[in-house]
mmCIF file of C-alpha atoms in Angstrom:
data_model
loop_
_atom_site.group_PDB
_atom_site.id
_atom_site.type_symbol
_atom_site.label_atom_id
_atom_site.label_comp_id
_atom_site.label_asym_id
_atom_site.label_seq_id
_atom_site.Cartn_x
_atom_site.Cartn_y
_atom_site.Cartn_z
ATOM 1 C CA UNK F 1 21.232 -223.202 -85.378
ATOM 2 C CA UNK F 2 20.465 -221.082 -88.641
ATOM 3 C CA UNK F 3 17.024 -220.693 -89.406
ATOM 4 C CA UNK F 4 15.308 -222.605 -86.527
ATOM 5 C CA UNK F 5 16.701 -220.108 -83.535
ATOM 6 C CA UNK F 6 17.682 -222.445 -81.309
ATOM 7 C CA UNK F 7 14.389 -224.708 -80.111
ATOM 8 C CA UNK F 8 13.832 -228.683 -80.967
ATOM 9 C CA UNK F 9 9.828 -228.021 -81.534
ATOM 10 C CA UNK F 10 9.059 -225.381 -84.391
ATOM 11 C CA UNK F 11 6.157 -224.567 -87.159
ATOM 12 C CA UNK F 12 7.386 -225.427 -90.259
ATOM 13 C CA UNK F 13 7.144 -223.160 -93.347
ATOM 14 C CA UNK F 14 3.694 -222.700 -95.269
ATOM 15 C CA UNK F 15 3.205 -222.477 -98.268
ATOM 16 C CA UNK F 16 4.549 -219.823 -100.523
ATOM 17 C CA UNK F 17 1.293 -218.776 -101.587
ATOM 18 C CA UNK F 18 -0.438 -218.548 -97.966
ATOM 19 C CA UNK F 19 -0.027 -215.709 -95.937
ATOM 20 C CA UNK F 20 -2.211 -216.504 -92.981
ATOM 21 C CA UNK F 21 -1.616 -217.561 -89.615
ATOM 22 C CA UNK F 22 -0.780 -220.982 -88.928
ATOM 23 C CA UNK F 23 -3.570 -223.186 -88.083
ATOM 24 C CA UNK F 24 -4.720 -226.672 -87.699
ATOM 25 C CA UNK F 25 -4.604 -227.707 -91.452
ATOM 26 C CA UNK F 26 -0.557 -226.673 -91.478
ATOM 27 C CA UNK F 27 1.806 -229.158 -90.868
ATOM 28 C CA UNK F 28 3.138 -226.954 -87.973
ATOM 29 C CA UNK F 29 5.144 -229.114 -85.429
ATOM 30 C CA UNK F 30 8.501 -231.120 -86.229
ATOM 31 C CA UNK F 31 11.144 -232.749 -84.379
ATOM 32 C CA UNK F 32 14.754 -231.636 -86.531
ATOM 33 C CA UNK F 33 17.142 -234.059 -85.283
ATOM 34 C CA UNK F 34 20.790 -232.541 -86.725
ATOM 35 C CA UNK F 35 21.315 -228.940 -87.845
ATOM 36 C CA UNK F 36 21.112 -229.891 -91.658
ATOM 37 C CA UNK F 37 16.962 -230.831 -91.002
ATOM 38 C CA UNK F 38 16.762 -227.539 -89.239
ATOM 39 C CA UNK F 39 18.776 -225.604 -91.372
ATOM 40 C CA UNK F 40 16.790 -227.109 -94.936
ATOM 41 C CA UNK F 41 13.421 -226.309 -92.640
ATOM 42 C CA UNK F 42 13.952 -222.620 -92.771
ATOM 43 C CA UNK F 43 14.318 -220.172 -95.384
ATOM 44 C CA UNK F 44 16.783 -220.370 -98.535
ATOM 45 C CA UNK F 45 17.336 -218.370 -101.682
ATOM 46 C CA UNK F 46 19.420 -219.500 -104.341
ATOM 47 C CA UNK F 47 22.202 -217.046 -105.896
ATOM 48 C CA UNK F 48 22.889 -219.481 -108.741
ATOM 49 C CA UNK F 49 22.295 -223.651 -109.576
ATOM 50 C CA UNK F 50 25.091 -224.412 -107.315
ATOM 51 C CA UNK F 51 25.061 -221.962 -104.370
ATOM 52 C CA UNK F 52 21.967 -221.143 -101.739
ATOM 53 C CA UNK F 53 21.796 -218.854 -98.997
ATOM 54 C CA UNK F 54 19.795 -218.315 -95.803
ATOM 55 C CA UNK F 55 20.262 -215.605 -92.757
ATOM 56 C CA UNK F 56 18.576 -215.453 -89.769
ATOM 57 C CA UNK F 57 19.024 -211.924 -87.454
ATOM 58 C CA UNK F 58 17.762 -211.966 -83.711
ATOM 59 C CA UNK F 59 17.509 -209.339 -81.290
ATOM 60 C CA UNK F 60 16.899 -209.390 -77.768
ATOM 61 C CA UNK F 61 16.082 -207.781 -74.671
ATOM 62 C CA UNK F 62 17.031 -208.977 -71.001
ATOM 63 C CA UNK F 63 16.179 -208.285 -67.589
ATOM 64 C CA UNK F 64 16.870 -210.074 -64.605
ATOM 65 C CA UNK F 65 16.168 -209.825 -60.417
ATOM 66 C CA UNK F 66 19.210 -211.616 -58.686
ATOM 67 C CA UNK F 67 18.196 -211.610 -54.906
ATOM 68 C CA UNK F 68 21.178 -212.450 -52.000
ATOM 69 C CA UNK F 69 21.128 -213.680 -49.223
ATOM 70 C CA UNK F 70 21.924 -210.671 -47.842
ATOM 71 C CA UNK F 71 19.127 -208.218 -48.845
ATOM 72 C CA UNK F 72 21.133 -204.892 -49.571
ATOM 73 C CA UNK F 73 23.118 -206.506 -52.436
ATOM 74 C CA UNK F 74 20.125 -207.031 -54.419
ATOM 75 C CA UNK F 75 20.002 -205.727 -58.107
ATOM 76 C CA UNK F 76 18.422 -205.530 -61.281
ATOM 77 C CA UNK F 77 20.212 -206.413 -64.744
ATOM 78 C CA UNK F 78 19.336 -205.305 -68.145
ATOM 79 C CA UNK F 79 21.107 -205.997 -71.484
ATOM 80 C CA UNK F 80 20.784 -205.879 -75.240
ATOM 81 C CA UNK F 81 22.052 -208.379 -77.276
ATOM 82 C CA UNK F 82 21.832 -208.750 -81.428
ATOM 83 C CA UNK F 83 23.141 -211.680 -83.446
ATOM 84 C CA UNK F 84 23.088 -212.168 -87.364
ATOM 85 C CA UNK F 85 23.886 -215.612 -88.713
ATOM 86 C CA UNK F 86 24.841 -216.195 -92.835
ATOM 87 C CA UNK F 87 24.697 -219.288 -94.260
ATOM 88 C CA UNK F 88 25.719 -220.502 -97.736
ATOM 89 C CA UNK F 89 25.669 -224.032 -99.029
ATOM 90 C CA UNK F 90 27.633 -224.707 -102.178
ATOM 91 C CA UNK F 91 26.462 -228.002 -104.695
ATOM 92 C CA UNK F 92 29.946 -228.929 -105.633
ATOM 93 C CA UNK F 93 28.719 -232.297 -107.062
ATOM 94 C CA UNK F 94 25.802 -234.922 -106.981
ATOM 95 C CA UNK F 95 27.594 -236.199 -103.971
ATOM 96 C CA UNK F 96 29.289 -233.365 -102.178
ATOM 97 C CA UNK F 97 28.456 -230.199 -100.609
ATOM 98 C CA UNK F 98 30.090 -227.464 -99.039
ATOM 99 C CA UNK F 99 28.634 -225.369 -96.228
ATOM 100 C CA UNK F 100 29.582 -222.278 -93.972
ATOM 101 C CA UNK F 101 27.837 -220.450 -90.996
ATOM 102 C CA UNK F 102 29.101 -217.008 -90.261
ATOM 103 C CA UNK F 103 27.623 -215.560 -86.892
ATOM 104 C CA UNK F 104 27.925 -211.557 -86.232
ATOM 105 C CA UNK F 105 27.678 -211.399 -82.141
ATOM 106 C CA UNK F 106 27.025 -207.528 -80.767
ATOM 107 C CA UNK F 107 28.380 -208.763 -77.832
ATOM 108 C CA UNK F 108 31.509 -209.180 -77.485
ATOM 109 C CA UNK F 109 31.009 -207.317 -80.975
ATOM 110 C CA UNK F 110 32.919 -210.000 -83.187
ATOM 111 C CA UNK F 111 32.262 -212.018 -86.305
ATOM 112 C CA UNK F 112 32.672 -215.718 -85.806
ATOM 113 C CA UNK F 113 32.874 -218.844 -88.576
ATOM 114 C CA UNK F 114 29.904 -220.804 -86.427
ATOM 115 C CA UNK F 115 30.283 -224.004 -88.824
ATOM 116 C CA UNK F 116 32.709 -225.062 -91.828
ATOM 117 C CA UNK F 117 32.661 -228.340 -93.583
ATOM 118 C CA UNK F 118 32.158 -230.212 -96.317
ATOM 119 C CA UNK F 119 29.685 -233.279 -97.048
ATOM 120 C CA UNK F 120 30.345 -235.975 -98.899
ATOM 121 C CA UNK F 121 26.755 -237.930 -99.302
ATOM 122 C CA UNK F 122 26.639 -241.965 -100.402
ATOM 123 C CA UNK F 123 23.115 -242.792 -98.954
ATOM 124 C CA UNK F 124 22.730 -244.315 -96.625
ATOM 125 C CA UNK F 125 26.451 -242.768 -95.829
ATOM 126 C CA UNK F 126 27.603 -239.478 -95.372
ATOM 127 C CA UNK F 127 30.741 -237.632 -94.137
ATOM 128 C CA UNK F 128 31.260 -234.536 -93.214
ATOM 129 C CA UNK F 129 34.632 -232.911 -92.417
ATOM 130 C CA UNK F 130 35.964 -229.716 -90.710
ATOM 131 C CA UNK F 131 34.428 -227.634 -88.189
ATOM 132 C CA UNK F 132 31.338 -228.411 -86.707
ATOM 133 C CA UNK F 133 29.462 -229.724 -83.598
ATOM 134 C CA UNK F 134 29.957 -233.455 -82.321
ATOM 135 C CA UNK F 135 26.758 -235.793 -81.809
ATOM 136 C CA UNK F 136 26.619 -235.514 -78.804
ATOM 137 C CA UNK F 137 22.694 -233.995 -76.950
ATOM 138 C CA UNK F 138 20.476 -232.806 -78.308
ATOM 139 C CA UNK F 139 19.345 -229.755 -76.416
ATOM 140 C CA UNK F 140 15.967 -229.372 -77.259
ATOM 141 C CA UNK F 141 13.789 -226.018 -75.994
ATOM 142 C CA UNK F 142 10.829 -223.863 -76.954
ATOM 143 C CA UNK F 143 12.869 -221.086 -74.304
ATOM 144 C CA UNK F 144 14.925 -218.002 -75.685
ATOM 145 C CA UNK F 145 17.202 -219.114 -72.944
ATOM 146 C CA UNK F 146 19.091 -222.706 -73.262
ATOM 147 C CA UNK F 147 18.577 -225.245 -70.871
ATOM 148 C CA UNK F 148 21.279 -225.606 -68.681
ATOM 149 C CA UNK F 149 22.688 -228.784 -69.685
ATOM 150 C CA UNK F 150 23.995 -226.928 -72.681
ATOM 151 C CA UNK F 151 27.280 -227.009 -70.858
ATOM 152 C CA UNK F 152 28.031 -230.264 -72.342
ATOM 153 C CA UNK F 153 27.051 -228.846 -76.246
ATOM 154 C CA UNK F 154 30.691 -229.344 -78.111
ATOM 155 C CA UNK F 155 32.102 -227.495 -81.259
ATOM 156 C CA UNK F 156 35.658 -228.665 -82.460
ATOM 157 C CA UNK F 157 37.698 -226.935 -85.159
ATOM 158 C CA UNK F 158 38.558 -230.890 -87.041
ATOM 159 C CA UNK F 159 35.604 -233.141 -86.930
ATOM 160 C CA UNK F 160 35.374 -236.269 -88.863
ATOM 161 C CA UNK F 161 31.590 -237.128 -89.160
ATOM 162 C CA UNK F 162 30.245 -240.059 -90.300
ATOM 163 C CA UNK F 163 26.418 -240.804 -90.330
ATOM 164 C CA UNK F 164 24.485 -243.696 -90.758
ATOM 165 C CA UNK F 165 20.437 -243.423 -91.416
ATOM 166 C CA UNK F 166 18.902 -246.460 -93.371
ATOM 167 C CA UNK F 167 15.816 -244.608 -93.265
ATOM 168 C CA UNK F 168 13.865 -241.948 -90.969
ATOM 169 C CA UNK F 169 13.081 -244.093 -87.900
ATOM 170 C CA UNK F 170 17.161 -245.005 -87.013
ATOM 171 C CA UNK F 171 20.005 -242.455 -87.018
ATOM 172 C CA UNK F 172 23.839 -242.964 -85.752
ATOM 173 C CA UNK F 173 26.135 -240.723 -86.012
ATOM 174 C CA UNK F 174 29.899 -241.303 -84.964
ATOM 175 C CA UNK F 175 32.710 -238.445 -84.786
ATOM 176 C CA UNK F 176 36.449 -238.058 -84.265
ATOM 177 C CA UNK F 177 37.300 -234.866 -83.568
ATOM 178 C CA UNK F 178 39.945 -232.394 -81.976
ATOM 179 C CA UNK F 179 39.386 -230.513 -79.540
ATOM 180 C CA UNK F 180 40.739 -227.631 -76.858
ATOM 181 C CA UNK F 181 41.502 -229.507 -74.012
ATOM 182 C CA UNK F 182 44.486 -232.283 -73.898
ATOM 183 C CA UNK F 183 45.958 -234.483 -71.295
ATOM 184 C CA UNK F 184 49.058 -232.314 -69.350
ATOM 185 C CA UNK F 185 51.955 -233.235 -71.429
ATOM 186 C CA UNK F 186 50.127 -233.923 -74.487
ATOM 187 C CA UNK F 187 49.178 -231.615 -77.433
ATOM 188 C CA UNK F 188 46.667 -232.081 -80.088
ATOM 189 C CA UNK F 189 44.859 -235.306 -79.491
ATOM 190 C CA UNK F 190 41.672 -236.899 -80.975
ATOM 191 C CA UNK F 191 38.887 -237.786 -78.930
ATOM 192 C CA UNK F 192 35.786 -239.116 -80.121
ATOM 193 C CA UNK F 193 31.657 -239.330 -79.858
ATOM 194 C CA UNK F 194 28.644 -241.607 -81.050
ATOM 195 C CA UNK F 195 25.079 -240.502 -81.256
ATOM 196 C CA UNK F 196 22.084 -243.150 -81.829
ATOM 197 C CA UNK F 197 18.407 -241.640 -82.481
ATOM 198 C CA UNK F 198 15.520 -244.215 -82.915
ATOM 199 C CA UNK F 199 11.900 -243.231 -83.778
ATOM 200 C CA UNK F 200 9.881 -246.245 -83.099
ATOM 201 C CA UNK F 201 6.484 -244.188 -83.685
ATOM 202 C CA UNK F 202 5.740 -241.817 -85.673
ATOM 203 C CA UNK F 203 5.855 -238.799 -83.063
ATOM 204 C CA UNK F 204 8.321 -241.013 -80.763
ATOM 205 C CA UNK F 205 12.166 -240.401 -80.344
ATOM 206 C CA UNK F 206 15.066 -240.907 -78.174
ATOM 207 C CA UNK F 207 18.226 -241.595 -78.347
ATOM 208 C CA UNK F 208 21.930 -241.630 -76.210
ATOM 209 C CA UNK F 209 25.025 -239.916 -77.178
ATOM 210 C CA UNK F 210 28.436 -240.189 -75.422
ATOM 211 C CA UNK F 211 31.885 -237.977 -75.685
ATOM 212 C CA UNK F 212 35.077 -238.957 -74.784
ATOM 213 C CA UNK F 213 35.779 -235.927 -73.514
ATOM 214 C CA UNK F 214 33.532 -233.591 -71.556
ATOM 215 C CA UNK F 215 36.466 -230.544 -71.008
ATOM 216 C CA UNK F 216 36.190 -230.061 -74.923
ATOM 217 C CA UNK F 217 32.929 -228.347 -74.367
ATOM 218 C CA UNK F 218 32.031 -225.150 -75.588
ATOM 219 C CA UNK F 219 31.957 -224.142 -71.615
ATOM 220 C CA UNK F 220 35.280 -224.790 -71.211
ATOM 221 C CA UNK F 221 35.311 -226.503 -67.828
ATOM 222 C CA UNK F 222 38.830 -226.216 -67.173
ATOM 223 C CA UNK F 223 41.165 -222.793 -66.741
ATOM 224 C CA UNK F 224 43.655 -223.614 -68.619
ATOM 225 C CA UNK F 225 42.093 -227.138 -70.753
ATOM 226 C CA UNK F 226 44.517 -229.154 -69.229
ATOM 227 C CA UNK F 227 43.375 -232.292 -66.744
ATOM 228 C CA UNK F 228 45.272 -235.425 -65.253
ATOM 229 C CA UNK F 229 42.432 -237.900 -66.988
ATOM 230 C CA UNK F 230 39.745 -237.688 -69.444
ATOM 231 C CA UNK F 231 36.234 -237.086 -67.919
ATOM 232 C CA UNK F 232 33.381 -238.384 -70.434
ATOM 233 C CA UNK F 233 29.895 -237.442 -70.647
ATOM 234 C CA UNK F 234 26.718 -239.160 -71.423
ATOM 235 C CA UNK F 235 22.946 -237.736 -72.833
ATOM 236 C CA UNK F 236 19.874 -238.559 -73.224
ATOM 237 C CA UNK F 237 16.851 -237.843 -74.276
ATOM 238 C CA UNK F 238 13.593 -238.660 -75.263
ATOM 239 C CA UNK F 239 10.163 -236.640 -77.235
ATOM 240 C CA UNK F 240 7.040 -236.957 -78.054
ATOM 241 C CA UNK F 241 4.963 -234.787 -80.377
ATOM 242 C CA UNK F 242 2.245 -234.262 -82.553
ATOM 243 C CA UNK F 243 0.159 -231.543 -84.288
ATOM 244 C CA UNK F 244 -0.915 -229.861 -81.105
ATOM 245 C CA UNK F 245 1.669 -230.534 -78.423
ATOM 246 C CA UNK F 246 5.076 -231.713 -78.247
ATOM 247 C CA UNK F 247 7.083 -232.661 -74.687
ATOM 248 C CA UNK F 248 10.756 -233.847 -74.175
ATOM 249 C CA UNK F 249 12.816 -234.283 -71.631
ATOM 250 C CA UNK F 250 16.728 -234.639 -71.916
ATOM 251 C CA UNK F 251 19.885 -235.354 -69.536
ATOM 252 C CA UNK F 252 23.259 -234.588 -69.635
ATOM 253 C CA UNK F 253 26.271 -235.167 -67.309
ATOM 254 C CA UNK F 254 29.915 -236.148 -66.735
ATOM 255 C CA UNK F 255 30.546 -240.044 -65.792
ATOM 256 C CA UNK F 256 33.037 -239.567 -63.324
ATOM 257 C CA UNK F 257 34.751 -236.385 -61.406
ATOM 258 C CA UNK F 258 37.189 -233.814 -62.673
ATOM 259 C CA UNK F 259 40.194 -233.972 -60.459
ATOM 260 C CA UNK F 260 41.166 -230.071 -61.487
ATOM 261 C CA UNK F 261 37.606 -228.469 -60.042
ATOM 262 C CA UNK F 262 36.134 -227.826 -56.650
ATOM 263 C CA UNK F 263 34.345 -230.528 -54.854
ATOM 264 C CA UNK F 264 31.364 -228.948 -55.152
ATOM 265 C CA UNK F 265 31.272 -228.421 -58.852
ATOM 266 C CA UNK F 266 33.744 -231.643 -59.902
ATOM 267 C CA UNK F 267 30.809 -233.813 -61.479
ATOM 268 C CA UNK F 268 28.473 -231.515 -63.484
ATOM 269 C CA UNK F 269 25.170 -232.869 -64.494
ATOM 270 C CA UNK F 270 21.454 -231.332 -65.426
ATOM 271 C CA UNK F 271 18.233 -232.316 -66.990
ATOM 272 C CA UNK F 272 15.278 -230.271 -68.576
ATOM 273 C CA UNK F 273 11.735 -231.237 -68.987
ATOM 274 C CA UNK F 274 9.560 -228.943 -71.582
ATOM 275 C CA UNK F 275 6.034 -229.073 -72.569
ATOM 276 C CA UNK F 276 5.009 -227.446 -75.477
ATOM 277 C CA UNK F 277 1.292 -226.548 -76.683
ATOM 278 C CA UNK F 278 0.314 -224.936 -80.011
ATOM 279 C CA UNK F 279 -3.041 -222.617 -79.574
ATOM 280 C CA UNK F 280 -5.622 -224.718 -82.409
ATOM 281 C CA UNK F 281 -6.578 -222.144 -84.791
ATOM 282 C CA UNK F 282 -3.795 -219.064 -83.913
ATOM 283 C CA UNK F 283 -0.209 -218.934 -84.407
ATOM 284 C CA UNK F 284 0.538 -219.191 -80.960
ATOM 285 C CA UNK F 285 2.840 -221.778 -79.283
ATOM 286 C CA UNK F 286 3.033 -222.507 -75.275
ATOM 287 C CA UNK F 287 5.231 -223.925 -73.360
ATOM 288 C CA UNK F 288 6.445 -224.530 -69.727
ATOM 289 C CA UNK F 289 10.210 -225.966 -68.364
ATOM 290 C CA UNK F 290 11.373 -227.780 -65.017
ATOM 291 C CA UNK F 291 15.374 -228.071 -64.868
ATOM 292 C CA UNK F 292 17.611 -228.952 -62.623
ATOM 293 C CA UNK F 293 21.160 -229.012 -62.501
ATOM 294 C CA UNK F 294 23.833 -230.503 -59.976
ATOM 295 C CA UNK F 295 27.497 -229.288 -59.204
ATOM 296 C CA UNK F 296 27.209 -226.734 -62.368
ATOM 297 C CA UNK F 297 29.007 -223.022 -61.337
ATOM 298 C CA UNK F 298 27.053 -220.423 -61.862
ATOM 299 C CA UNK F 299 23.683 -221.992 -62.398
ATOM 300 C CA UNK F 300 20.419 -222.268 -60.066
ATOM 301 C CA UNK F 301 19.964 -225.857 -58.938
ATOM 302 C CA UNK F 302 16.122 -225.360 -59.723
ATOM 303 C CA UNK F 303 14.769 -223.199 -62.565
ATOM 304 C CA UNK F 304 11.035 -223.474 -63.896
ATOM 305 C CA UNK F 305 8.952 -220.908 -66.431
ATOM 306 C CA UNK F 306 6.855 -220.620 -68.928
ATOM 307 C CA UNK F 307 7.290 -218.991 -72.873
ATOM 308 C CA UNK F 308 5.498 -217.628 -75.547
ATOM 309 C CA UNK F 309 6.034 -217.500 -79.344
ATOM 310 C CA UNK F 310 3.786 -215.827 -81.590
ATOM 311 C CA UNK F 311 4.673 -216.874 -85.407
ATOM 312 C CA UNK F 312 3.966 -213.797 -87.351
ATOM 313 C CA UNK F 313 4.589 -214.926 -90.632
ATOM 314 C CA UNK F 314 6.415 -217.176 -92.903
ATOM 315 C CA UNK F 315 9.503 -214.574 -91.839
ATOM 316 C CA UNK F 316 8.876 -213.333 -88.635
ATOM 317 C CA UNK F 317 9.046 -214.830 -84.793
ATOM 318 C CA UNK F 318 8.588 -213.317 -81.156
ATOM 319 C CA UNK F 319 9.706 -215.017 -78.430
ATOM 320 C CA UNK F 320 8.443 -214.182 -74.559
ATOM 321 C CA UNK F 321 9.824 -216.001 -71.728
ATOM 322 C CA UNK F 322 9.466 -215.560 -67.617
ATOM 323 C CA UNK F 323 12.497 -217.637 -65.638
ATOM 324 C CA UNK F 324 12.361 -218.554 -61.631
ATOM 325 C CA UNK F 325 15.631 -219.870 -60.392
ATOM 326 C CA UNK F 326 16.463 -220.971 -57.100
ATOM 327 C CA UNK F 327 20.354 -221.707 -56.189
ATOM 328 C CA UNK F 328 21.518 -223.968 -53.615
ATOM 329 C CA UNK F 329 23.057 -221.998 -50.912
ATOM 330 C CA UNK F 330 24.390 -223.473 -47.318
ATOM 331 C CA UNK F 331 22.821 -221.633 -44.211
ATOM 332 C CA UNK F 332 25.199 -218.639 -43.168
ATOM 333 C CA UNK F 333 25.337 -216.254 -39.974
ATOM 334 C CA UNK F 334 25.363 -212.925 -41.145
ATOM 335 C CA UNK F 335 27.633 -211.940 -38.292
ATOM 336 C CA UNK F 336 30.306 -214.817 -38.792
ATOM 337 C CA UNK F 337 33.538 -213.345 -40.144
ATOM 338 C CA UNK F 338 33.398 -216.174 -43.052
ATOM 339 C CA UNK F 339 30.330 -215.159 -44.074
ATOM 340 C CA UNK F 340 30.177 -214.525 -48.419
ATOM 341 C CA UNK F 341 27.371 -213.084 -49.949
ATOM 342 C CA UNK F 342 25.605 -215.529 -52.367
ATOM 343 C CA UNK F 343 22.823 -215.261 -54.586
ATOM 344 C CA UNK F 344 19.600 -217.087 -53.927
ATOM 345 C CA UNK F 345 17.143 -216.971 -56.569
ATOM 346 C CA UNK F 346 16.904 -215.214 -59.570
ATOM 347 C CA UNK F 347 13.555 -213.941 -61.304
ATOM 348 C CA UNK F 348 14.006 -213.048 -65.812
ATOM 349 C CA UNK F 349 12.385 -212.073 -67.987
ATOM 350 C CA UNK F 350 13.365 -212.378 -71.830
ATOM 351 C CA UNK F 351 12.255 -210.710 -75.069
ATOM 352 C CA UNK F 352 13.785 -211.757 -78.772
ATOM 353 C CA UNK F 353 12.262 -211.046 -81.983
ATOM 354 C CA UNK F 354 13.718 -213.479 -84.897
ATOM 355 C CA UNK F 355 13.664 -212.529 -88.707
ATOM 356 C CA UNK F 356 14.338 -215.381 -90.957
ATOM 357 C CA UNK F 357 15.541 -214.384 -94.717
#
């Protein structure tokens, strides 16, 4: 999201006035539970009374070992990526707001609308309508690289969002929304999905979310976003943090089978565990992951690493990160004719540098 990259744990601003690096007397660590506390976290400029503005451009540097199980096939990867996100927030009255993300993505080299809507606000109600993401995870990291259970994160072109908070220990969220996949024979149907947070501590949260409809997902499950019967999907997660650390773990998964996939990949389903540790008196952060996935294409079934961010400045952000996955592969003889090469583990390494304006 704009102006917090993409992690659940990050140092809030400092002061205008102080330039050095973030230390123990700076609020640094904070949990931003929907992308309107991350986005007001970050940088904004105002153009006028009514209309504010805040960008965020990334670059980043991959490269990644993928090792077979048949030795000669092994290779190297290395890409290049850039992304620049806009975001502008118009103050069209006391009680509503208007507010659009545009994304520039150097690969596949297009320009996107990321978020659209409007917000109408009657504490401790508000709505928001038009395109957006549903409540449903979370998908917390300190990684350049999202956890795997992303493949349930859900972006729909007509969202109706209604939120509840009577203060900042309870959140619900509920959302009826459109999205690309529909039952065969049908065309443009709603689905729907409810998110409850609860922070009984101060540095304690969890909280469950549910979706009607896990093929809606910004993974697109299906070929063609048809299916016989709706396959939901269920999250949660739950994080603890403070000044000097901050840990979470999260969960993510379909409720029942899709009938149009494999067998082996019918009933996706992952969870990541993160551990995060800021360096007292630098304006380092460290942090380690354990994930695991099950039935998800394309993914290791294990994948553990550590990360690094160094917070420059008030602007500024580098991100290092090391990867290990391991995929589950089914003993083969080389010499049987129904052999298939298949990869086994997987060993990357990640670079981005983030400037916030």
């Amino acid at each position: 999201m704009l102006s917090c990259l993409s992690t659940g744990l990050m140092a809030e601003q400092l002061p205008a006035t102080d330039d050095d690096a973030i230390n123990e007397d700076s609020e640094r660590a904070g949990i931003y539970r929907t992308p309107r506390e991350q986005r007001e976290a970050g940088l904004q400029r105002e153009f006028s009374e009514w209309l504010r503005f805040s960008g965020l451009l990334e670059g980043e540097a991959l490269s990644y070992r993928q090792q077979y199980n048949t030795p000669a096939l092994d290779k190297t990867v290395r890409e290049q990526a850039a992304t620049l996100q806009l975001g502008f927030i118009a103050d069209l009255y006391e009680w509503a707001e208007a507010e659009v993300v545009f994304e520039y993505d150097s690969d596949p080299d297009e320009i996107v609308v990321e978020e659209a809507f409007i917000t109408l606000d009657f504490e401790p109600f508000e709505l928001s309508l038009g395109k957006q993401y549903t409540p449903f995870g979370l998908y917390y990291s300190n990684f350049i690289t999202g956890p795997m259970l992303e493949f349930g994160e859900t972006s729909a072109r007509h969202v109706a969002l209604a939120n509840y908070g009577s203060d900042d220990s309870f959140d619900l969220s509920i959302a009826a929304y459109k999205g690309w996949a529909n039952q065969q024979g049908r065309h443009d149907s709603w689905d729907w999905a409810i998110g409850f947070e609860h922070a009984p501590l101060e540095g304690l949260l969890w909280g469950l979310s549910y979706q009607t409809d896990l093929a809606d997902s910004d993974e697109r499950l299906l070929e063609d976003d048809r299916y016989v019967n709706r396959v939901p999907g269920f999250s949660g997660f739950i994080s603890a943090y403070s000044d000097a650390f901050g840990c979470s773990f999260e969960i993510l998964g379909a409720l029942r089978d899709f009938q149009e996939l494999d067998p082996e990949f019918n009933h996706p389903r992952a969870w990541n565990l993160e551990f995060a540790y800021f360096l007292p008196g630098t304006d380092f952060e460290y942090a380690i992951r354990l994930e695991k996935s099950q039935e998800l294409e394309d993914e290791p079934e294990v994948r553990y690493g550590m990360a690094t961010t160094w917070y420059v400045n008030h602007q500024i952000i580098f991100m290092l990160e090391f990867l290990h996955g391991r995929y589950k592969t089914m003993p083969q003889d080389p010499e049987d004719e129904d052999f298939e090469a298949a990869i086994e583990r997987v060993n990357a390494l990640n670079a981005k540098l983030s400037i916030q304006f």
